[in-house]
């Protein structure tokens, strides 16, 4: 097989047909797939060129693109039309402008490339064959490495480590690319070759954060195992220099380290470490050595002069101002990460040695991988240097453990934040074996005793930095509405989700129909209790539409022009009705007779605008409902009369369906014996309407032709279905527009000026969260005294507050078919957020003051929104806007906007340790 491949590879592409090229590459790919192993070389090729070649050789389906599946799945198409042969391979869109294989700096690819979108990975033999045929380049080779927990999964290392080598005391620098699977010994050897040093004269240090973090003397250890990060510094220390003879541990190294802190690159358009381009703002890095004139060796040089006066410096200033590249709708992730990274307690914890606290065996965790990925990312973001970081490894871990966040769709930043806090807690849980603890009911014991017991039980099973910093406790009180049994529990919380509507009422719009032909349908908007029931809505509608004492309302939900469900049970919770649902109510007479509902479903033919063809009958508009007797036989004429009466308000002005023309349109006439409201025999002739009745077997009986015949409705179904088919001629007589525009229960429109001018206080939102209200029917409580599920009332109270209080503003309301965003402006305090009076534990007399230090923002709608973060660097006492990779200073006045979504508060250390309960 390989011999055949070798012979074929010498064949010029110009001598081959597209089909022959396809077959040859397919065979090479199959052979390569079968022999892939660690260390194999793969090559990047631009998706644009690859797509062109795929279409060229698979001309029957030109839209077929490589999607990341096995190569053999992409080569089984046939030709159908001639496409132009691709020109030479052009990978220029994968690399930075002006870079080539001939440049001394090597070739650097863009930091934000995605496989399948920007490039395809080809096995070495496939690349060689294509390169032989087409030429071009540049060549972008990458190695396959083992990855995953078991180190048995093969992955191509598209982005090897980029490290800054710094030689001391001389001060020379060089930026290199090296695989994280290379050993410390190989890095040592490479450093000696680059700087022309003797290996026995050199020791290398993990110089993370420009501090000697660890001596790298285990030469067989991989860089991955040594926790070396992308874009970090490696200190190359020459031991026998002319000034002193020192070892890695002598006191002289401290002086050299002090000197090295002054070794900074001069400010230019390009950062040696891979900073921002002044012209394009894109991340670049270069494999180059500085000339001796650029080396700063004088310890007395003025540090401030090394940075210039404009732009953001890459080194020598406080950390924490590093952006995150957007990998495709990852702003939701970037904003949440920046807030967590800039939580001082987390920044301190993850920059120190937290590995000893990783819980590798926790079945509820991620085997420590989430904590490691987050810690690695945090260290990068706090390292000196302002080059935006591509959080690709972290996103890969996230997608592995939380597939809902995979891909490149927009997600909810708060949902991600909740997952991260919970996942980090489980990965870092200091409790290795959780004891089983059965909670006891309060049974009249003092709240303080019960609360402390619950918290001790919680800490016995959950003890981590997340619990230390973010977890609080609230008191939950349930009261049974039947036996008045009171149940008190004290539960932990990680964040508070506060509602933005402070009101306890809800407006709902419902369209009311008559069945006796007396009026057109009319929409009514009424106010009902937010946690009310259908009986509350029916009562409000009855008052609004002036319902007679001889009538009642039948409430239904309409979906896809059909009745989805009858809301006849008066105890159905209104919470089951979403804002984008459509409701209708029908006025029907009160009666003691046995009746069924006659549902009149409207249908019409739809015309395809492109083909001008007519499709079949399809439902449209809103169904109408009337009552039909179950006691007596119902004739075709009876149903015709009932439907004619229901539709009579829709008759167009001047139209009379009993005239000659309408007789043709309506299908003839019948004599009515039941049309008059007073019950007298009118003997009037009315048209036959094109009606179809659905019988017991789901067949249709035509009610508009043939002799009158007795129709017996099925006794097994509470409804009788009748279709009315609206032809164009019939629509000339009737105006069905009032049936077509059924409003939503709550129609959202643009935010009104009134809404903008009336901000909602954060305190008001908190009070709404703590207000007592009944449980929804789907979440009823099992009363231990009644031994039944009851709709208890629930009351929450804050009992114990955390050091960092995370508050989620519930801007998004969810329904079956949509998510809606509330643009309400919330007036939240930046300083002195005082929660003292909201603490139910009156024995805790310490004043509860908080200060805002970070928040996420959401701009725009759900489908096309964008997330940013406002963060205060506490040491600088200055606010910044973090917009993915772009960071800019802002004033404190710019922090509070209507886009605020998740707020991060820190406890203020106050001198006044105690306050009165009324303070």
Tab-separated table of N, CA and C in Angstrom, residues 86-204:
chain	number	residue	atom	x	y	z
A	86	UNK	N	-7.763	24.920	-7.797
A	86	UNK	CA	-7.207	25.904	-6.869
A	86	UNK	C	-5.790	26.293	-7.265
A	87	UNK	N	-5.430	27.520	-6.904
A	87	UNK	CA	-4.052	27.955	-7.104
A	87	UNK	C	-3.218	27.450	-5.934
A	88	UNK	N	-2.014	27.937	-5.799
A	88	UNK	CA	-1.126	27.471	-4.751
A	88	UNK	C	-1.701	27.667	-3.354
A	89	UNK	N	-1.301	26.807	-2.433
A	89	UNK	CA	-1.769	26.906	-1.052
A	89	UNK	C	-1.361	28.263	-0.482
A	90	UNK	N	-2.332	28.948	0.122
A	90	UNK	CA	-2.059	30.279	0.667
A	90	UNK	C	-2.520	30.326	2.130
A	91	UNK	N	-1.574	30.174	3.045
A	91	UNK	CA	-1.876	30.198	4.485
A	91	UNK	C	-1.680	31.576	5.105
A	92	UNK	N	-1.611	32.596	4.268
A	92	UNK	CA	-1.280	33.927	4.787
A	92	UNK	C	-2.323	34.464	5.750
A	93	UNK	N	-3.591	34.029	5.614
A	93	UNK	CA	-4.613	34.558	6.525
A	93	UNK	C	-4.544	33.908	7.905
A	94	UNK	N	-3.648	32.912	8.077
A	94	UNK	CA	-3.494	32.294	9.390
A	94	UNK	C	-2.370	32.941	10.197
A	95	UNK	N	-1.512	33.710	9.526
A	95	UNK	CA	-0.355	34.272	10.202
A	95	UNK	C	-0.459	35.784	10.232
A	96	UNK	N	0.393	36.382	11.043
A	96	UNK	CA	0.395	37.834	11.150
A	96	UNK	C	1.021	38.460	9.906
A	97	UNK	N	0.560	39.636	9.584
A	97	UNK	CA	1.025	40.327	8.381
A	97	UNK	C	2.543	40.482	8.395
A	98	UNK	N	3.131	40.273	7.229
A	98	UNK	CA	4.560	40.526	7.078
A	98	UNK	C	5.455	39.413	7.564
A	99	UNK	N	4.874	38.324	8.035
A	99	UNK	CA	5.705	37.240	8.551
A	99	UNK	C	5.791	36.125	7.519
A	100	UNK	N	6.944	35.541	7.396
A	100	UNK	CA	7.136	34.443	6.451
A	100	UNK	C	8.131	33.459	7.029
A	101	UNK	N	8.307	32.371	6.314
A	101	UNK	CA	9.247	31.353	6.780
A	101	UNK	C	10.690	31.847	6.705
A	102	UNK	N	10.924	32.863	5.870
A	102	UNK	CA	12.281	33.367	5.702
A	102	UNK	C	12.656	34.401	6.757
A	103	UNK	N	11.634	34.920	7.485
A	103	UNK	CA	11.933	35.936	8.482
A	103	UNK	C	12.651	35.326	9.668
A	104	UNK	N	13.538	36.098	10.259
A	104	UNK	CA	14.285	35.586	11.399
A	104	UNK	C	13.427	35.289	12.588
A	105	UNK	N	12.234	35.876	12.616
A	105	UNK	CA	11.370	35.699	13.776
A	105	UNK	C	10.559	34.423	13.723
A	106	UNK	N	10.613	33.709	12.606
A	106	UNK	CA	9.771	32.537	12.488
A	106	UNK	C	8.357	32.928	12.113
A	107	UNK	N	7.452	31.973	12.159
A	107	UNK	CA	6.060	32.210	11.755
A	107	UNK	C	5.157	32.082	12.966
A	108	UNK	N	4.378	33.113	13.245
A	108	UNK	CA	3.429	33.098	14.349
A	108	UNK	C	2.016	33.161	13.788
A	109	UNK	N	1.160	32.229	14.209
A	109	UNK	CA	-0.229	32.244	13.757
A	109	UNK	C	-1.052	33.122	14.684
A	110	UNK	N	-2.203	33.565	14.198
A	110	UNK	CA	-3.095	34.379	15.003
A	110	UNK	C	-3.526	33.619	16.260
A	111	UNK	N	-3.728	34.372	17.337
A	111	UNK	CA	-4.058	33.751	18.622
A	111	UNK	C	-5.501	33.290	18.731
A	112	UNK	N	-6.350	33.658	17.777
A	112	UNK	CA	-7.787	33.372	17.919
A	112	UNK	C	-8.307	32.414	16.858
A	113	UNK	N	-7.445	31.608	16.286
A	113	UNK	CA	-7.883	30.689	15.239
A	113	UNK	C	-8.688	29.537	15.832
A	114	UNK	N	-9.685	29.095	15.072
A	114	UNK	CA	-10.505	27.971	15.490
A	114	UNK	C	-10.478	26.895	14.410
A	115	UNK	N	-10.286	25.648	14.855
A	115	UNK	CA	-10.292	24.542	13.905
A	115	UNK	C	-11.679	24.380	13.306
A	116	UNK	N	-11.731	24.166	12.005
A	116	UNK	CA	-13.009	24.015	11.327
A	116	UNK	C	-13.572	25.327	10.818
A	117	UNK	N	-13.213	26.415	11.483
A	117	UNK	CA	-13.648	27.734	11.016
A	117	UNK	C	-12.535	28.443	10.261
A	118	UNK	N	-11.307	28.375	10.808
A	118	UNK	CA	-10.179	29.081	10.200
A	118	UNK	C	-9.182	28.136	9.534
A	119	UNK	N	-9.040	26.946	10.077
A	119	UNK	CA	-8.025	26.050	9.547
A	119	UNK	C	-8.477	24.605	9.674
A	120	UNK	N	-7.772	23.735	8.960
A	120	UNK	CA	-7.959	22.288	9.026
A	120	UNK	C	-6.598	21.674	9.320
A	121	UNK	N	-6.579	20.601	10.100
A	121	UNK	CA	-5.347	19.886	10.401
A	121	UNK	C	-5.211	18.687	9.467
A	122	UNK	N	-4.099	18.631	8.744
A	122	UNK	CA	-3.858	17.556	7.783
A	122	UNK	C	-2.705	16.674	8.255
A	123	UNK	N	-2.829	15.357	8.106
A	123	UNK	CA	-1.684	14.481	8.384
A	123	UNK	C	-0.508	14.828	7.477
A	124	UNK	N	0.662	14.469	7.923
A	124	UNK	CA	1.874	14.867	7.212
A	124	UNK	C	1.880	14.407	5.761
A	125	UNK	N	1.509	13.148	5.507
A	125	UNK	CA	1.541	12.633	4.140
A	125	UNK	C	0.538	13.338	3.238
A	126	UNK	N	-0.611	13.704	3.797
A	126	UNK	CA	-1.604	14.443	3.008
A	126	UNK	C	-1.067	15.813	2.637
A	127	UNK	N	-0.468	16.496	3.629
A	127	UNK	CA	0.099	17.818	3.350
A	127	UNK	C	1.210	17.726	2.288
A	128	UNK	N	2.090	16.736	2.432
A	128	UNK	CA	3.193	16.612	1.477
A	128	UNK	C	2.681	16.429	0.055
A	129	UNK	N	1.622	15.616	-0.082
A	129	UNK	CA	1.100	15.374	-1.421
A	129	UNK	C	0.467	16.643	-2.002
A	130	UNK	N	-0.332	17.332	-1.202
A	130	UNK	CA	-0.944	18.573	-1.682
A	130	UNK	C	0.124	19.620	-1.986
A	131	UNK	N	1.155	19.686	-1.147
A	131	UNK	CA	2.223	20.660	-1.363
A	131	UNK	C	3.002	20.333	-2.639
A	132	UNK	N	3.183	19.030	-2.912
A	132	UNK	CA	3.862	18.621	-4.144
A	132	UNK	C	3.069	19.077	-5.370
A	133	UNK	N	1.743	18.964	-5.272
A	133	UNK	CA	0.895	19.337	-6.404
A	133	UNK	C	0.745	20.850	-6.569
A	134	UNK	N	0.556	21.534	-5.448
A	134	UNK	CA	0.138	22.929	-5.541
A	134	UNK	C	1.191	23.929	-5.071
A	135	UNK	N	2.140	23.507	-4.219
A	135	UNK	CA	3.114	24.460	-3.712
A	135	UNK	C	2.460	25.484	-2.788
A	136	UNK	N	3.178	26.567	-2.518
A	136	UNK	CA	2.626	27.618	-1.675
A	136	UNK	C	3.112	27.510	-0.241
A	137	UNK	N	2.310	28.011	0.669
A	137	UNK	CA	2.688	27.966	2.082
A	137	UNK	C	2.190	29.213	2.798
A	138	UNK	N	2.810	29.599	3.908
A	138	UNK	CA	3.950	28.934	4.551
A	138	UNK	C	3.559	27.628	5.226
A	139	UNK	N	4.552	26.815	5.514
A	139	UNK	CA	4.340	25.531	6.160
A	139	UNK	C	4.156	25.744	7.666
A	140	UNK	N	3.069	25.228	8.201
A	140	UNK	CA	2.740	25.394	9.619
A	140	UNK	C	2.589	24.007	10.241
A	141	UNK	N	3.679	23.482	10.787
A	141	UNK	CA	3.701	22.117	11.321
A	141	UNK	C	3.442	22.122	12.817
A	142	UNK	N	2.699	21.132	13.285
A	142	UNK	CA	2.407	20.962	14.705
A	142	UNK	C	2.452	19.478	15.055
A	143	UNK	N	2.765	19.183	16.331
A	143	UNK	CA	2.919	17.803	16.780
A	143	UNK	C	1.678	17.321	17.530
A	144	UNK	N	1.411	16.017	17.431
A	144	UNK	CA	0.346	15.389	18.215
A	144	UNK	C	0.921	14.998	19.575
A	145	UNK	N	0.207	15.342	20.623
A	145	UNK	CA	0.654	15.028	21.975
A	145	UNK	C	-0.439	14.274	22.709
A	146	UNK	N	-0.062	13.596	23.790
A	146	UNK	CA	-1.039	12.912	24.626
A	146	UNK	C	-1.644	13.900	25.611
A	147	UNK	N	-2.941	13.804	25.795
A	147	UNK	CA	-3.621	14.725	26.697
A	147	UNK	C	-4.697	13.967	27.452
A	148	UNK	N	-5.455	14.696	28.280
A	148	UNK	CA	-6.513	14.079	29.067
A	148	UNK	C	-5.989	13.522	30.382
A	149	UNK	N	-6.930	13.093	31.208
A	149	UNK	CA	-6.559	12.578	32.528
A	149	UNK	C	-5.651	11.363	32.433
A	150	UNK	N	-5.982	10.470	31.521
A	150	UNK	CA	-5.198	9.240	31.406
A	150	UNK	C	-4.016	9.381	30.463
A	151	UNK	N	-3.871	10.564	29.859
A	151	UNK	CA	-2.796	10.814	28.890
A	151	UNK	C	-2.829	9.815	27.737
A	152	UNK	N	-4.039	9.398	27.357
A	152	UNK	CA	-4.185	8.457	26.238
A	152	UNK	C	-4.885	9.100	25.050
A	153	UNK	N	-5.406	10.312	25.239
A	153	UNK	CA	-6.071	10.998	24.143
A	153	UNK	C	-5.048	11.790	23.338
A	154	UNK	N	-5.109	11.664	22.018
A	154	UNK	CA	-4.191	12.390	21.153
A	154	UNK	C	-4.805	13.727	20.760
A	155	UNK	N	-4.032	14.778	20.858
A	155	UNK	CA	-4.478	16.109	20.451
A	155	UNK	C	-3.310	16.818	19.791
A	156	UNK	N	-3.607	17.601	18.780
A	156	UNK	CA	-2.561	18.355	18.093
A	156	UNK	C	-2.318	19.660	18.849
A	157	UNK	N	-1.092	19.921	19.213
A	157	UNK	CA	-0.730	21.130	19.964
A	157	UNK	C	-0.557	22.280	18.980
A	158	UNK	N	-1.677	22.922	18.662
A	158	UNK	CA	-1.657	24.019	17.695
A	158	UNK	C	-0.922	25.225	18.268
A	159	UNK	N	-1.078	25.446	19.575
A	159	UNK	CA	-0.435	26.593	20.225
A	159	UNK	C	0.566	26.096	21.271
A	160	UNK	N	1.826	25.816	20.860
A	160	UNK	CA	2.850	25.446	21.848
A	160	UNK	C	3.100	26.617	22.799
A	161	UNK	N	3.767	26.309	23.909
A	161	UNK	CA	4.080	27.362	24.865
A	161	UNK	C	4.954	28.436	24.226
A	162	UNK	N	4.640	29.674	24.507
A	162	UNK	CA	5.466	30.800	24.095
A	162	UNK	C	6.098	31.363	25.365
A	163	UNK	N	7.446	31.261	25.470
A	163	UNK	CA	8.139	31.622	26.696
A	163	UNK	C	9.149	32.741	26.429
A	164	UNK	N	9.281	33.627	27.419
A	164	UNK	CA	10.271	34.694	27.363
A	164	UNK	C	11.498	34.268	28.181
A	165	UNK	N	12.623	34.074	27.522
A	165	UNK	CA	13.854	33.719	28.211
A	165	UNK	C	14.609	35.006	28.548
A	166	UNK	N	14.991	35.146	29.806
A	166	UNK	CA	15.696	36.333	30.272
A	166	UNK	C	17.012	35.893	30.919
A	167	UNK	N	18.119	36.325	30.337
A	167	UNK	CA	19.440	35.947	30.847
A	167	UNK	C	19.904	36.985	31.852
A	168	UNK	N	20.298	36.527	33.019
A	168	UNK	CA	20.862	37.407	34.037
A	168	UNK	C	22.254	36.907	34.424
A	169	UNK	N	23.199	37.833	34.632
A	169	UNK	CA	22.989	39.277	34.798
A	169	UNK	C	23.073	40.082	33.515
A	170	UNK	N	23.350	39.456	32.383
A	170	UNK	CA	23.579	40.229	31.162
A	170	UNK	C	22.347	40.980	30.695
A	171	UNK	N	21.171	40.360	30.800
A	171	UNK	CA	19.937	41.030	30.427
A	171	UNK	C	19.441	40.721	29.031
A	172	UNK	N	20.074	39.774	28.317
A	172	UNK	CA	19.592	39.411	26.982
A	172	UNK	C	18.240	38.717	27.083
A	173	UNK	N	17.473	38.782	25.997
A	173	UNK	CA	16.142	38.168	25.957
A	173	UNK	C	15.954	37.398	24.658
A	174	UNK	N	15.056	36.461	24.708
A	174	UNK	CA	14.629	35.763	23.500
A	174	UNK	C	13.271	35.136	23.759
A	175	UNK	N	12.418	35.174	22.755
A	175	UNK	CA	11.100	34.544	22.851
A	175	UNK	C	11.113	33.272	22.020
A	176	UNK	N	10.696	32.166	22.624
A	176	UNK	CA	10.741	30.880	21.929
A	176	UNK	C	9.371	30.214	21.989
A	177	UNK	N	9.184	29.267	21.071
A	177	UNK	CA	8.038	28.357	21.103
A	177	UNK	C	8.558	26.969	21.433
A	178	UNK	N	7.874	26.305	22.358
A	178	UNK	CA	8.304	24.971	22.770
A	178	UNK	C	7.077	24.196	23.254
A	179	UNK	N	7.019	22.925	22.956
A	179	UNK	CA	5.887	22.104	23.371
A	179	UNK	C	5.860	21.942	24.883
A	180	UNK	N	4.655	21.922	25.426
A	180	UNK	CA	4.533	21.719	26.874
A	180	UNK	C	4.907	20.296	27.266
A	181	UNK	N	5.049	19.416	26.278
A	181	UNK	CA	5.468	18.047	26.558
A	181	UNK	C	6.990	17.885	26.501
A	182	UNK	N	7.702	18.949	26.115
A	182	UNK	CA	9.163	18.900	26.181
A	182	UNK	C	9.573	18.924	27.649
A	183	UNK	N	10.787	18.434	27.909
A	183	UNK	CA	11.262	18.355	29.289
A	183	UNK	C	12.014	19.624	29.675
A	184	UNK	N	12.199	19.780	30.978
A	184	UNK	CA	12.993	20.892	31.475
A	184	UNK	C	14.417	20.803	30.925
A	185	UNK	N	14.914	19.576	30.780
A	185	UNK	CA	16.244	19.395	30.205
A	185	UNK	C	16.328	19.920	28.785
A	186	UNK	N	15.270	19.693	27.988
A	186	UNK	CA	15.273	20.191	26.609
A	186	UNK	C	15.189	21.711	26.574
A	187	UNK	N	14.432	22.293	27.507
A	187	UNK	CA	14.387	23.751	27.601
A	187	UNK	C	15.752	24.294	27.996
A	188	UNK	N	16.398	23.644	28.937
A	188	UNK	CA	17.739	24.041	29.380
A	188	UNK	C	18.717	24.013	28.202
A	189	UNK	N	18.659	22.956	27.423
A	189	UNK	CA	19.552	22.819	26.274
A	189	UNK	C	19.293	23.898	25.243
A	190	UNK	N	17.997	24.183	24.990
A	190	UNK	CA	17.644	25.194	24.000
A	190	UNK	C	18.109	26.569	24.445
A	191	UNK	N	17.979	26.870	25.745
A	191	UNK	CA	18.418	28.168	26.254
A	191	UNK	C	19.924	28.326	26.091
A	192	UNK	N	20.668	27.258	26.358
A	192	UNK	CA	22.117	27.323	26.214
A	192	UNK	C	22.518	27.547	24.752
A	193	UNK	N	21.800	26.910	23.827
A	193	UNK	CA	22.109	27.082	22.413
A	193	UNK	C	21.812	28.501	21.947
A	194	UNK	N	20.677	29.054	22.396
A	194	UNK	CA	20.273	30.386	21.940
A	194	UNK	C	21.269	31.445	22.418
A	195	UNK	N	21.709	31.335	23.674
A	195	UNK	CA	22.575	32.373	24.242
A	195	UNK	C	24.053	31.975	24.259
A	196	UNK	N	24.359	30.829	23.623
A	196	UNK	CA	25.749	30.370	23.519
A	196	UNK	C	26.387	30.253	24.896
A	197	UNK	N	25.746	29.450	25.752
A	197	UNK	CA	26.210	29.265	27.114
A	197	UNK	C	26.580	27.799	27.347
A	198	UNK	N	27.464	27.566	28.290
A	198	UNK	CA	27.812	26.220	28.687
A	198	UNK	C	26.758	25.699	29.656
A	199	UNK	N	26.320	24.466	29.452
A	199	UNK	CA	25.214	23.945	30.244
A	199	UNK	C	25.527	23.882	31.729
A	200	UNK	N	26.799	23.641	32.072
A	200	UNK	CA	27.128	23.541	33.488
A	200	UNK	C	27.250	24.908	34.157
A	201	UNK	N	27.114	25.978	33.377
A	201	UNK	CA	27.182	27.320	33.930
A	201	UNK	C	25.791	27.928	34.147
A	202	UNK	N	24.758	27.172	33.814
A	202	UNK	CA	23.412	27.760	33.750
A	202	UNK	C	22.438	26.977	34.627
A	203	UNK	N	21.605	27.699	35.339
A	203	UNK	CA	20.415	27.102	35.953
A	203	UNK	C	19.217	27.946	35.528
A	204	UNK	N	18.087	27.307	35.419
A	204	UNK	CA	16.896	28.035	34.960
A	204	UNK	C	15.830	28.004	36.049
